[in-house]
Short mmCIF file of C-alpha atoms in Angstrom, two decimals:
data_model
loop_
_atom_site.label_atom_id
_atom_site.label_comp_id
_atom_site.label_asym_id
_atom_site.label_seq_id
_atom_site.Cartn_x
_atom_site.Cartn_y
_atom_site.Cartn_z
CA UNK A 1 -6.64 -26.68 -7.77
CA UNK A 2 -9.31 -24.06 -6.58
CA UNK A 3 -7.99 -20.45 -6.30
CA UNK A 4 -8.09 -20.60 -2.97
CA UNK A 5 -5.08 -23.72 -2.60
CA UNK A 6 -3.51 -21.60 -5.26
CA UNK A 7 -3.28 -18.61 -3.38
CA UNK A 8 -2.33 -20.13 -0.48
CA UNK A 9 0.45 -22.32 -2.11
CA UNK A 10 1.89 -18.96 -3.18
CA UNK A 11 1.53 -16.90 0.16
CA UNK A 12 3.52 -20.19 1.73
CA UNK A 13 6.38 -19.13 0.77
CA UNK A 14 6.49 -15.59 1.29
CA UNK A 15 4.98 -15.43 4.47
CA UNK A 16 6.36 -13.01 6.63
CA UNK A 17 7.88 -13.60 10.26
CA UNK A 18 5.80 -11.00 12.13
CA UNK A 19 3.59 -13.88 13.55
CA UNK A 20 6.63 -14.88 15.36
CA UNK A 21 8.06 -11.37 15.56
CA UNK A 22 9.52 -10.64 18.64
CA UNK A 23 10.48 -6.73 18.83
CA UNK A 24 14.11 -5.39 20.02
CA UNK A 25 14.87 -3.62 22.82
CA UNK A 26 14.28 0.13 21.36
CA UNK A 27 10.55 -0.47 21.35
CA UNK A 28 8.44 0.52 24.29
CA UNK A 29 6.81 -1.94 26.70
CA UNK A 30 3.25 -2.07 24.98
CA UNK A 31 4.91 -2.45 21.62
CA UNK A 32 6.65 -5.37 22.35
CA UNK A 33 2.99 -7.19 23.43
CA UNK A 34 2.75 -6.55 19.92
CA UNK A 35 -0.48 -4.75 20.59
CA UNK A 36 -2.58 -3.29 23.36
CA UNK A 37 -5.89 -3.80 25.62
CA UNK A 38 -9.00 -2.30 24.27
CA UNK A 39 -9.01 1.19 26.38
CA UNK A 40 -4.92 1.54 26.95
CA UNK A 41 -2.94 3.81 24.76
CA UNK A 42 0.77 3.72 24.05
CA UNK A 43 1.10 5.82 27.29
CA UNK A 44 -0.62 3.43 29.42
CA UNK A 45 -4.19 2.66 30.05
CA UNK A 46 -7.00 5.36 30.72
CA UNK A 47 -7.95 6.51 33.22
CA UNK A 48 -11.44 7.58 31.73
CA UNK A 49 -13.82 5.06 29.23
CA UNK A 50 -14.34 6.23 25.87
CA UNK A 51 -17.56 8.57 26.02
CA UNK A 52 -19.20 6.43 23.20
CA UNK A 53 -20.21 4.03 25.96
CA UNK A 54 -22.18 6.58 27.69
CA UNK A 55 -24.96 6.41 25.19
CA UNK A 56 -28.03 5.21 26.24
CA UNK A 57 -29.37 1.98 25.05
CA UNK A 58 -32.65 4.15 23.39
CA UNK A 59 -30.14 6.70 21.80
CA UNK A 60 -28.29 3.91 20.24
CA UNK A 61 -31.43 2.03 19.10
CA UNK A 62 -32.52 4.93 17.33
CA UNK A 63 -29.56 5.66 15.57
CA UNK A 64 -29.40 2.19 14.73
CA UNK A 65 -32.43 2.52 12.59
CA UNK A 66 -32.48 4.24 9.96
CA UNK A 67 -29.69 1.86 8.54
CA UNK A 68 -31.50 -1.26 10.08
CA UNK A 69 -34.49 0.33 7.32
CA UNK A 70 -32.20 0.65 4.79
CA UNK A 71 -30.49 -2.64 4.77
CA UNK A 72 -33.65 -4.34 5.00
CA UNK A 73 -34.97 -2.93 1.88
CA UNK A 74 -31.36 -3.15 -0.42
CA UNK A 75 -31.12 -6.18 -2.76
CA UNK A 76 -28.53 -8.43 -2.00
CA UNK A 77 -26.96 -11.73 -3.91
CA UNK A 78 -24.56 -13.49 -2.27
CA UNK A 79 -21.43 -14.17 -4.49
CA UNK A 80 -21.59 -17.24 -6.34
CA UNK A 81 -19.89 -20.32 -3.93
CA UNK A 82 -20.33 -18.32 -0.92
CA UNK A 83 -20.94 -19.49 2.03
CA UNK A 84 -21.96 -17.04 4.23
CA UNK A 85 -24.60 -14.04 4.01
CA UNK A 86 -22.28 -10.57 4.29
CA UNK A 87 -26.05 -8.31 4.60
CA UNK A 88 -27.26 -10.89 7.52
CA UNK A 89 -23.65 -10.88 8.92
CA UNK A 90 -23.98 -7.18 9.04
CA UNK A 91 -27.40 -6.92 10.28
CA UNK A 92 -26.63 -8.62 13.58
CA UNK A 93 -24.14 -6.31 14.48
CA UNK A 94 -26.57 -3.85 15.02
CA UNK A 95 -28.56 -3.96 18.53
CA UNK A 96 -31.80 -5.51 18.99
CA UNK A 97 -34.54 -4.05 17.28
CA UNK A 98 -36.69 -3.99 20.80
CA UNK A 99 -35.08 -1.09 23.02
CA UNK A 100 -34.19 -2.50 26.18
CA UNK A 101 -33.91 -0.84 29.57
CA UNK A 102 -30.58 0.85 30.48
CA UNK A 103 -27.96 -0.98 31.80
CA UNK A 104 -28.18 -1.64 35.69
CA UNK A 105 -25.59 0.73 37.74
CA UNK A 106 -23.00 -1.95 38.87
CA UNK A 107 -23.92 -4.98 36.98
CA UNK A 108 -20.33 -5.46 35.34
CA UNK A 109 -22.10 -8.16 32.82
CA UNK A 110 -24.91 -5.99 31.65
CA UNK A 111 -22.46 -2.67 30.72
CA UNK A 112 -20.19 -5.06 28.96
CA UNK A 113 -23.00 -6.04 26.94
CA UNK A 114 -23.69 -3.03 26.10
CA UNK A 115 -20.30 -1.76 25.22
CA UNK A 116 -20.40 -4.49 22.57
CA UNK A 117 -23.21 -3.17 21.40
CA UNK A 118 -21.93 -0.27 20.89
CA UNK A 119 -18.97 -1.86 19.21
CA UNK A 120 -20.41 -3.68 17.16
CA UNK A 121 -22.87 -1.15 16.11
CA UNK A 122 -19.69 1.00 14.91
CA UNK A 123 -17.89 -1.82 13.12
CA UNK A 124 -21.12 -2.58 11.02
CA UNK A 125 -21.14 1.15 10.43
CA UNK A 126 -17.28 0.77 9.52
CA UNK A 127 -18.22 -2.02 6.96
CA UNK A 128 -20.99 -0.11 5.10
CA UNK A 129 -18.98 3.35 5.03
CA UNK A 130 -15.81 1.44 3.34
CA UNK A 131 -17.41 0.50 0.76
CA UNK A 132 -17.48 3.55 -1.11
CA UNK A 133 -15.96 3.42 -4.49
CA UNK A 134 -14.52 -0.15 -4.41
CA UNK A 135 -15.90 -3.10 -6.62
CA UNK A 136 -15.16 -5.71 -4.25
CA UNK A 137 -17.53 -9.02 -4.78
CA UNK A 138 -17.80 -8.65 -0.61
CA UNK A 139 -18.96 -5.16 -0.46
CA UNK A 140 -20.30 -4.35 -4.16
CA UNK A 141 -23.78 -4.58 -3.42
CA UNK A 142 -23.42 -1.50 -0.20
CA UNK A 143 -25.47 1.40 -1.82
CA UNK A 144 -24.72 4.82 -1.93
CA UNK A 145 -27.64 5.25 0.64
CA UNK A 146 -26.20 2.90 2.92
CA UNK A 147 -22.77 4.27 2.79
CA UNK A 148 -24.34 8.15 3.54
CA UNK A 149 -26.36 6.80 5.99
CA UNK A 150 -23.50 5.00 8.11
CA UNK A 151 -21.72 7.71 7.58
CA UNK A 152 -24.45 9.80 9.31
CA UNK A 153 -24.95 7.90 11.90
CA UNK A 154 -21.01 8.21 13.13
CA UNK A 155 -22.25 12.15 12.89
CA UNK A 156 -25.02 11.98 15.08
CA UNK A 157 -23.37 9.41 17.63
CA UNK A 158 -19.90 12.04 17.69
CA UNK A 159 -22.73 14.70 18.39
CA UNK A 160 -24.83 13.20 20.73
CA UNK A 161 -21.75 12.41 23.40
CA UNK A 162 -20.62 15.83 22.88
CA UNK A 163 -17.14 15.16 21.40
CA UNK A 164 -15.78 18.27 19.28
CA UNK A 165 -15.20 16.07 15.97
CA UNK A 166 -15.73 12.62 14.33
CA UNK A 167 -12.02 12.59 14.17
CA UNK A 168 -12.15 12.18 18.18
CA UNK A 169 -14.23 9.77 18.15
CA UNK A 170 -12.78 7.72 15.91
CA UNK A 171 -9.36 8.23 17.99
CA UNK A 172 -11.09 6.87 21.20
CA UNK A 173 -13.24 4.33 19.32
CA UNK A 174 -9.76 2.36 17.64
CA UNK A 175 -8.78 0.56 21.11
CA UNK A 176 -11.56 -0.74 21.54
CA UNK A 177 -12.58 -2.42 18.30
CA UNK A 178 -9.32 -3.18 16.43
CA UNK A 179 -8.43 -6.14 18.94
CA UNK A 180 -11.21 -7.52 17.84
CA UNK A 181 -10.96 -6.99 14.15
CA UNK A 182 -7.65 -8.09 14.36
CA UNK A 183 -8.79 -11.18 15.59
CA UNK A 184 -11.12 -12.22 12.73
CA UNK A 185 -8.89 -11.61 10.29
CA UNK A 186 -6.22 -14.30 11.89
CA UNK A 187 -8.25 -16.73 12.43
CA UNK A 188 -9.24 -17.28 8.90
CA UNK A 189 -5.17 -16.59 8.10
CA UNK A 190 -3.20 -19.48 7.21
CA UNK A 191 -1.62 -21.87 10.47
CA UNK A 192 2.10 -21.66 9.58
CA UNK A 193 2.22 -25.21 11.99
CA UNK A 194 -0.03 -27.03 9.85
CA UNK A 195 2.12 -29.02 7.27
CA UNK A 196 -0.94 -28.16 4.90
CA UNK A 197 -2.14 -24.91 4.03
CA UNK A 198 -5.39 -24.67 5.80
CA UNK A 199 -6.83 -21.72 7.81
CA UNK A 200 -6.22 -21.56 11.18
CA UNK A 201 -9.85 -21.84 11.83
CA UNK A 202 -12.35 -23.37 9.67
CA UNK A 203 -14.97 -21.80 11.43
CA UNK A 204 -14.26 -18.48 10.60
CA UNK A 205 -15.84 -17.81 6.94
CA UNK A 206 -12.95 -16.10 4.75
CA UNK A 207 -16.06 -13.33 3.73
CA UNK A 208 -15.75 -12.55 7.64
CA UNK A 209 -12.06 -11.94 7.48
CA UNK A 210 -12.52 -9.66 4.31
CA UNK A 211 -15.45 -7.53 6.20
CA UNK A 212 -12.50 -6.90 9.05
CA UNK A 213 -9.95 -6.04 6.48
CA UNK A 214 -11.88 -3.36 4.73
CA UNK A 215 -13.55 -2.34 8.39
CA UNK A 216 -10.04 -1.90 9.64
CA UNK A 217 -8.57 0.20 6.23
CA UNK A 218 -11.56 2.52 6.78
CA UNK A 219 -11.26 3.19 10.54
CA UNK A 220 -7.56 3.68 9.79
CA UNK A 221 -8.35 6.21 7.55
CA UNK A 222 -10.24 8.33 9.40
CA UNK A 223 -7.09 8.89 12.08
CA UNK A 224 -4.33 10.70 10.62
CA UNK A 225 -1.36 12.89 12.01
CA UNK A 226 0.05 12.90 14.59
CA UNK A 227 -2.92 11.04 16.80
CA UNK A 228 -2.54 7.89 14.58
CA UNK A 229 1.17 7.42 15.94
CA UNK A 230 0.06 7.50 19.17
CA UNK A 231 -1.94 4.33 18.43
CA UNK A 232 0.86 2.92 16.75
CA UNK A 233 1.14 -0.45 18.82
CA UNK A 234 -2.29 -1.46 18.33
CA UNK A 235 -2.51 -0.14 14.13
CA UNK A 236 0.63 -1.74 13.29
CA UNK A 237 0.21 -5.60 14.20
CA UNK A 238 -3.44 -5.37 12.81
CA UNK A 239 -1.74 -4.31 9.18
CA UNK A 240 0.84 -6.34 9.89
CA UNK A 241 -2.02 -9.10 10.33
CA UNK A 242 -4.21 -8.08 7.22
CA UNK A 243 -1.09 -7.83 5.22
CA UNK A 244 -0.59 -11.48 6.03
CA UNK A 245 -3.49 -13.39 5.20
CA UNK A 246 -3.92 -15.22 2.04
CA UNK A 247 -6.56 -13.73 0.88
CA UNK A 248 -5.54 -11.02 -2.23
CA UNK A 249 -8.80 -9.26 -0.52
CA UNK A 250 -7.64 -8.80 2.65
CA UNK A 251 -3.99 -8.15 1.58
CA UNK A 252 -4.69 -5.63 -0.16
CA UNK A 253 -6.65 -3.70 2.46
CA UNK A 254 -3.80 -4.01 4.69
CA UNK A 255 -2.11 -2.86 2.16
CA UNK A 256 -3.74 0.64 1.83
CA UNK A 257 -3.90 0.57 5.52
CA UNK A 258 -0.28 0.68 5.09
CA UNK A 259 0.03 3.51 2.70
CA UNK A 260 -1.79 6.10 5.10
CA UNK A 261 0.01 4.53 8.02
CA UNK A 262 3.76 5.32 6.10
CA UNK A 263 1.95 9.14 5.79
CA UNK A 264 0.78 9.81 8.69
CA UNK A 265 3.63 8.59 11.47
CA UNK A 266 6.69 9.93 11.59
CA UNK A 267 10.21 7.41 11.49
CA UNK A 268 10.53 7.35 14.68
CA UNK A 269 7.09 5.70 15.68
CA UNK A 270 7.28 3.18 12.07
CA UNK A 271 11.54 2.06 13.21
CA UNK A 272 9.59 0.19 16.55
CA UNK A 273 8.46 -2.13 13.96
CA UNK A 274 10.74 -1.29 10.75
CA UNK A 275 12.42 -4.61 10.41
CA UNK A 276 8.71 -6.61 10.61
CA UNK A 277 7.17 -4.68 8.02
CA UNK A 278 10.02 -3.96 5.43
CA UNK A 279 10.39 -8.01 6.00
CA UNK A 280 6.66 -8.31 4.92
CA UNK A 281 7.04 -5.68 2.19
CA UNK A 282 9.67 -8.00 0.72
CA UNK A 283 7.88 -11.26 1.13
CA UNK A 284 5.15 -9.80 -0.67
CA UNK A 285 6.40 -8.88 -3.92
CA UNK A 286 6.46 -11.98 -5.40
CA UNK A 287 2.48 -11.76 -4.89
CA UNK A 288 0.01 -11.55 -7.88
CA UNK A 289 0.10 -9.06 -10.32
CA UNK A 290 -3.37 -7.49 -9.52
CA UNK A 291 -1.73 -6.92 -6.02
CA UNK A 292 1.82 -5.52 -7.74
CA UNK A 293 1.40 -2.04 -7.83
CA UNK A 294 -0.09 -2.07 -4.31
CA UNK A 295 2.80 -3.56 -2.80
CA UNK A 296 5.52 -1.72 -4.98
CA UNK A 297 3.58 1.76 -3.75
CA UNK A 298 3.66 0.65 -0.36
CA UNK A 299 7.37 -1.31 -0.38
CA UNK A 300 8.94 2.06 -1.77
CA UNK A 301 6.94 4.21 0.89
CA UNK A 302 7.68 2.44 3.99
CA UNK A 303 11.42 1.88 2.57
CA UNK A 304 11.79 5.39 2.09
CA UNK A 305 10.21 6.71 5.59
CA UNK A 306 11.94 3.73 7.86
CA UNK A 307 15.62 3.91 5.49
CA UNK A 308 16.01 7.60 4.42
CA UNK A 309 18.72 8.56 6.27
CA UNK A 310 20.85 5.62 5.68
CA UNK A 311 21.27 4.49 2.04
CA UNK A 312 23.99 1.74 2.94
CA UNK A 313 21.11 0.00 5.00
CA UNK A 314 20.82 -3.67 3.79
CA UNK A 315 17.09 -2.93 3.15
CA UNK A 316 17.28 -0.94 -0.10
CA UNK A 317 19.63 -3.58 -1.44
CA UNK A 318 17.25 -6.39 -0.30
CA UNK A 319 13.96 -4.34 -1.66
CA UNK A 320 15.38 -3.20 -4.92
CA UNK A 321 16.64 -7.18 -5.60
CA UNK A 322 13.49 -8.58 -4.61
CA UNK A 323 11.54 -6.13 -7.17
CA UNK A 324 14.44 -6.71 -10.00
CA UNK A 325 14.04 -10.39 -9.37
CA UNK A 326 10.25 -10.13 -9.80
CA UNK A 327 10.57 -7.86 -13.51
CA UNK A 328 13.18 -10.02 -14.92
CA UNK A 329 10.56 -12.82 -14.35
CA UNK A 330 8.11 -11.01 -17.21
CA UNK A 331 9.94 -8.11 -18.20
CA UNK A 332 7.25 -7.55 -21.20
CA UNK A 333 4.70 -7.70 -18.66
CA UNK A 334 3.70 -3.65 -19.18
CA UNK A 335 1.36 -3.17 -16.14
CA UNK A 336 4.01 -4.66 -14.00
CA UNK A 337 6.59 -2.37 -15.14
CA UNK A 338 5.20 0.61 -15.38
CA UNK A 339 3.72 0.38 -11.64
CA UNK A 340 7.35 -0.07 -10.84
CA UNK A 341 8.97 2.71 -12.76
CA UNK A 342 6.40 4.65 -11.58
CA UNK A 343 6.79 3.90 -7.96
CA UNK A 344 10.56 3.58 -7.89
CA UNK A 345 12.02 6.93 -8.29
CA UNK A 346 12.04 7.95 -4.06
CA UNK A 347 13.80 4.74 -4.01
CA UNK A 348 16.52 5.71 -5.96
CA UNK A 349 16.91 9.42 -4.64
CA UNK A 350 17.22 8.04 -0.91
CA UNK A 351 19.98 5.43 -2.48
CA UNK A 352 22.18 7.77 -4.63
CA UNK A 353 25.24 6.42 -5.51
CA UNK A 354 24.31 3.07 -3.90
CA UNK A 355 22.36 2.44 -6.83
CA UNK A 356 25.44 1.46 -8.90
CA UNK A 357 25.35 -1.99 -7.27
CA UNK A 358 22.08 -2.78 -9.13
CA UNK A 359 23.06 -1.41 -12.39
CA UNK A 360 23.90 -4.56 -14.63
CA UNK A 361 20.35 -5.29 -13.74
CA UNK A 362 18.49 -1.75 -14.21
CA UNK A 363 20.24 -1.26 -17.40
CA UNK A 364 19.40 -4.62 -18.59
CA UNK A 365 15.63 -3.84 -18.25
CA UNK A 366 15.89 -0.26 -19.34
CA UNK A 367 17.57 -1.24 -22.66
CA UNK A 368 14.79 -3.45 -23.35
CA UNK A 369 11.96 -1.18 -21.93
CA UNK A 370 13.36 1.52 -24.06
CA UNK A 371 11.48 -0.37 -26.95
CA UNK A 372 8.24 -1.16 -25.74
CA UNK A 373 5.32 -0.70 -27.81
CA UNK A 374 3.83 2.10 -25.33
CA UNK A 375 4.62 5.14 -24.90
CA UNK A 376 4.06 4.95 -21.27
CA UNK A 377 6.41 2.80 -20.55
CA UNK A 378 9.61 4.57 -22.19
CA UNK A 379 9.03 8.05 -21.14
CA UNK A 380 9.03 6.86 -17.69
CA UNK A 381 12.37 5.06 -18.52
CA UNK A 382 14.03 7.94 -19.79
CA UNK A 383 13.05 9.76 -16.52
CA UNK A 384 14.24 7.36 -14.28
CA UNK A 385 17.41 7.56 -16.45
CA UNK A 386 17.92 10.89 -15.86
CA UNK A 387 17.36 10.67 -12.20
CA UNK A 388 19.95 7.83 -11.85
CA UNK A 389 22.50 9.99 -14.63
CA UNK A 390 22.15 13.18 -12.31
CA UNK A 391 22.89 10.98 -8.39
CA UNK A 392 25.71 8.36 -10.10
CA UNK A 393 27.69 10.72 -12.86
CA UNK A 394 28.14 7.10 -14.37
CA UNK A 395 31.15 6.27 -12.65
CA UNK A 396 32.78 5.78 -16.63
CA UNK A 397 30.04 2.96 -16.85
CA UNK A 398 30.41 0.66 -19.38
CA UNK A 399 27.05 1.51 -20.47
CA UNK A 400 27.57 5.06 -21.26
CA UNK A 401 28.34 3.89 -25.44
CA UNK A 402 25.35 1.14 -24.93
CA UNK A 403 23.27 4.26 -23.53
CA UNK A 404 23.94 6.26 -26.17
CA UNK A 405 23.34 3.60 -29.28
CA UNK A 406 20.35 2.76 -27.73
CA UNK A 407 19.09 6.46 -27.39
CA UNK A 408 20.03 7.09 -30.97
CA UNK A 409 18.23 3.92 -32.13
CA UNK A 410 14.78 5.15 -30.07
CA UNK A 411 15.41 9.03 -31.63
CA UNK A 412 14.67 7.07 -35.12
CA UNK A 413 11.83 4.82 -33.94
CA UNK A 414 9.84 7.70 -32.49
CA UNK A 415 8.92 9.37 -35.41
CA UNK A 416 6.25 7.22 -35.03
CA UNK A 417 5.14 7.67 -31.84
CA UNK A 418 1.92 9.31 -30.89
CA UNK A 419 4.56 11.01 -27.96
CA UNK A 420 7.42 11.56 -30.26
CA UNK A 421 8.17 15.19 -29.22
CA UNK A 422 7.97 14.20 -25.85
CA UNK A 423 10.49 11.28 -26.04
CA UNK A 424 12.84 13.29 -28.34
CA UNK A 425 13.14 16.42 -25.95
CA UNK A 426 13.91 13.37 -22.96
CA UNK A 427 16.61 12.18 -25.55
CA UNK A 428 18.32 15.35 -25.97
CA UNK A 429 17.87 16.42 -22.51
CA UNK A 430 19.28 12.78 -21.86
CA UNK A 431 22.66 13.14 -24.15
CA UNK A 432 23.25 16.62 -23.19
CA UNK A 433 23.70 15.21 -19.19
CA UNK A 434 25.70 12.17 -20.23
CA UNK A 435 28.18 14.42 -22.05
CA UNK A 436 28.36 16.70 -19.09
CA UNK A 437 29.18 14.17 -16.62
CA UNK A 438 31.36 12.07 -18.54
CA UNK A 439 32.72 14.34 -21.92
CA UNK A 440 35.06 11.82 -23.19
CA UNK A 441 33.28 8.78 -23.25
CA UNK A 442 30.06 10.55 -24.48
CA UNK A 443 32.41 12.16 -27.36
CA UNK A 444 33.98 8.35 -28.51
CA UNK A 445 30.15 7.31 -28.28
CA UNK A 446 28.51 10.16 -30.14
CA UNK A 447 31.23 10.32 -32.61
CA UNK A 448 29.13 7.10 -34.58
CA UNK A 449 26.38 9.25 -34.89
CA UNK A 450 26.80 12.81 -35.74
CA UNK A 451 27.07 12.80 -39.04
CA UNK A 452 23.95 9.92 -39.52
CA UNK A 453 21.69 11.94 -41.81
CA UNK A 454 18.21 10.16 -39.80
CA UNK A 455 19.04 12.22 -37.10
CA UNK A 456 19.93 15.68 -38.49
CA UNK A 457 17.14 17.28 -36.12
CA UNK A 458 18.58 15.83 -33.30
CA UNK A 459 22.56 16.88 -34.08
CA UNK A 460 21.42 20.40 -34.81
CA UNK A 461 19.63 20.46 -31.08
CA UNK A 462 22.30 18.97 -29.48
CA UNK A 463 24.83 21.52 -31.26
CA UNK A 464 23.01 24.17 -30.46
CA UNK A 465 21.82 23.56 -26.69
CA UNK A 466 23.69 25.01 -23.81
CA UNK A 467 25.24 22.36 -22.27
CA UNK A 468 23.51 23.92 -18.81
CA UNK A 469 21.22 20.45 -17.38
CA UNK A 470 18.56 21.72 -15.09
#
C-alpha cells in the first residue's frame, strides 16, 4: 500500500466534522458562511479596495523581477515520484514578463485581471518567504536569496502604496487571497462521499495543496493581535481546512497556523468555532507520531484558551482520554511521551481537581515512566507529579503507599543517573508535599523505609527539611 492509501486509511477515521459543520446561534452572520468574500471583513464588506490593487501594472512588473532573476538561475530537482514542477508552478504566479499597458478605466474584466495578478504575485511571494528554516521535500530547494528577496519585495510593494507597515498590508491582503488558498487545499482533501479514499479532485496535484498550506501558515503569521481576530471567519475555516487534509504536510501547517491563531485571539473570537476545532484537535491525535507533538501543543493550547474557565466542560475529559488512549498504545514510545508531559501541564492547572477522574490512568503511566532509561522523561514526571499533588491533595488516594515505594525505588536507581541530583531534590521535594497533604498515610507508607540503610542521604534530608512546600 503506497503511503499515500496509508495515510489516508488513517485520516478516515478521524476526520473531523467541520466539513459539515454548521455553527450555533452565538456566532455572527459571516461566521456561520463559514467564511467570507475576498474584500468583506467580519464587520461587513468595505467600502474601500485594498490599496495593493492600485499598483500599476509597470510597478508590479518591476518588483516582480528581481525574484523572476533569481528563480530562474536556482537549481531545482523535483522530488523523486513527483508529478508536478513546484519552481514552474511558482514562476507562473508571477505576471508576464512583457509589461503591459494599465488597465482600461471601466473595463471590469481587465482590473480583475489585474487584481489576480497582484494576487498571485503575493501568494508566490508567500510560498518562497515560508520556506525559511523548514526541510520540507516541497520547499527545501527555496534559497536563502529567494526567501530575502520575497521578503523584499512585500517591503517595497507596502512602500510603494504608501501603507504605514507590512503588517497592514498583510491585514488588507488576507481577504483577498485566503479564499483562494483555501480552495486548493480542499480540493486535493479527501471526498468524505466517496466510499474510497480518493481526493476530491484528481486534478489538483497534492504538491499544489502543500504550496497553499505553507502559503497560508506564513501569511497567518505575519497578522497577530488583536487585527487577526478580526479576520477570524475567514482564518479559522482555512485551518480548519489545512488541518483536515490527509496530507501529514499540510496538516501540519495548519497545525502551526493553529498555534499562533490560539495566541493571538482572545476566547471570545476562538468559542464561535470552539466545538469544530477542539472536535478536530481530538480526531487528530491518533495521527502519526512525527505529527504528535504538533497536535498535543496545539490540542492543549486551544483546550486551554476555549475551556479555561470551566474545568467540568466535557472537553478536557474527552481531550485528556483521547491522549491517554493514544500513550497506553506505546507507552515506551519516549518521543511520544515526553511531547506529552511536556505539553500537558496547562491542561492539568485549568482542570484541578477534575483531574482525579483520570487518575487510574495517569498513575498507571507515571509508575512506569518513572523508570525509563532517560532522564528526560522522569524529571518531567516528577514535575507533573507535583503539579497534580499540589491541585488534588490526593483525596487519601490509594496510590499515595504505591507513590511512595515507587519514589523510594527511583531514589536508589539514580545514583546512576547522569541527573541524579536533579531527580533526588524532585524526590524529596516530592515526599515532603505528600506528607503535608496527607500525614497519615504518608507516615504508614514511609514507615517501610526509614530505617533502609540505601537511602540514609535521603532520610537525613527529609528529617531535616522544613516541612514548608513552595
Amino acid at each position: 500500500m503506497s503511503d499515500r492509501r496509508m495515510v489516508g486509511t488513517c485520516v478516515k477515521s478521524v476526520l473531523p466534522r467541520f466539513l459539515s459543520f454548521k455553527p450555533s446561534a452565538k456566532m455572527a452572520p459571516n461566521a456561520a458562511r463559514g467564511g467570507v468574500k475576498a474584500g468583506s471583513t467580519m464587520a461587513g464588506p468595505r467600502n474601500a479596495e485594498p490599496k495593493c490593487y492600485s499598483l500599476s501594472c509597470d510597478h508590479l512588473t518591476r518588483l516582480s523581477q528581481p525574484i523572476r532573476e533569481t528563480l530562474s538561475r536556482t537549481a531545482y530537482t523535483p522530488p523523486e515520484g513527483a508529478t508536478v514542477s513546484i519552481k514552474s508552478f511558482l514562476e507562473s504566479l508571477l505576471p508576464q514578463e512583457t509589461p503591459h499597458s494599465n488597465h482600461v478605466a471601466g473595463d471590469e474584466d481587465s482590473k480583475e485581471r489585474f487584481r489576480k495578478e497582484i494576487r498571485d504575485f503575493c501568494l508566490c511571494c508567500a510560498a518562497l518567504a515560508s520556506a525559511e528554516g523548514k526541510d520540507s521535500p516541497t520547499v527545501y530547494w527555496i534559497t536563502k536569496d529567494l526567501i530575502f528577496t520575497a521578503k523584499s519585495a512585500f517591503h517595497e510593494l507596502s512602500k510603494a502604496i504608501s501603507l504605514e507597515s507590512e503588517r497592514e498590508l498583510f491585514v488588507e491582503l488576507l481577504p483577498e487571497v485566503l479564499p483562494g488558498v483555501k480552495g486548493v487545499i480542499k480540493e486535493s482533501s479527501i471526498d468524505t462521499e466517496q466510499e474510497e479514499i480518493v481526493p476530491a479532485s484528481a486534478e489538483v496535484p497534492v504538491a499544489h495543496a502543500i504550496v497553499a498550506a505553507h502559503q497560508f501558515r506564513w501569511l497567518v503569521f505575519q497578522v497577530g493581535y488583536p487585527n487577526l481576530g478580526k479576520l477570524c471567519p475567514l482564518v479559522i475555516p482555512c485551518a480548519l481546512t489545512a488541518l483536515d487534509h490527509w496530507s501529514p504536510e499540510v496538516k501540519e501547517q495548519g497545525m502551526l497556523s493553529f498555534i499562533h491563531i490560539g495566541n493571538n485571539m482572545n476566547a471570545a473570537e476562538l468559542s464561535w468555532y470552539e466545538e469544530a476545532i477542539l472536535d478536530a484537535c481530538c480526531r487528530n491525535i491518533p495521527a502519526n507520531d512525527e505529527l504528535w507533538h504538533r497536535v498535543v501543543e496545539v490540542s492543549v493550547l486551544l483546550l486551554t484558551c476555549t475551556q479555561r474557565m470551566n474545568p467540568r466542560s466535557f472537553w478536557f475529559g474527552r481531550m485528556l482520554s483521547e491522549m491517554l488512549a493514544h500513550l497506553e498504545h506505546q507507552p515506551f514510545n519516549k518521543e511520544r511521551r515526553i511531547a506529552w508531559l511536556t505539553f500537558i501541564e496547562p491542561v492539568f492547572d485549568a482542570m484541578g481537581l477534575f483531574i482525579l477522574a483520570h487518575f487510574r490512568r495517569i498513575f498507571a503511566l507515571f509508575f512506569q515512566w518513572m523508570h525509563a532509561d532517560d532522564d528526560k522523561t522522569v524529571i518531567l514526571v516528577l514535575e507533573r507529579l507535583h503539579t497534580i499533588i499540589k491541585l488534588t491533595w490526593i483525596r487519601k488516594s490509594p496510590y499515595i503507599e504505591r507513590l511512595v515505594d515507587e519514589l523510594v525505588l527511583l531514589y536508589k536507581e539514580s545514583a546512576v543517573r547522569k541527573s541524579h541530583e536533579v531527580i533526588r531534590l524532585h524526590i524529596l521535594q516530592l515526599l515532603m508535599l505528600i506528607q503535608k497533604c496527607q500525614e497519615s498515610q504518608f507516615e504508614t507508607a514511609w514507615s517501610k523505609h526509614k530505617n533502609d540503610p540505601d537511602i540514609e542521604t535521603l532520610t537525613s534530608s527529609f528529617t531535616n527539611q522544613s516541612s514548608e512546600i513552595v
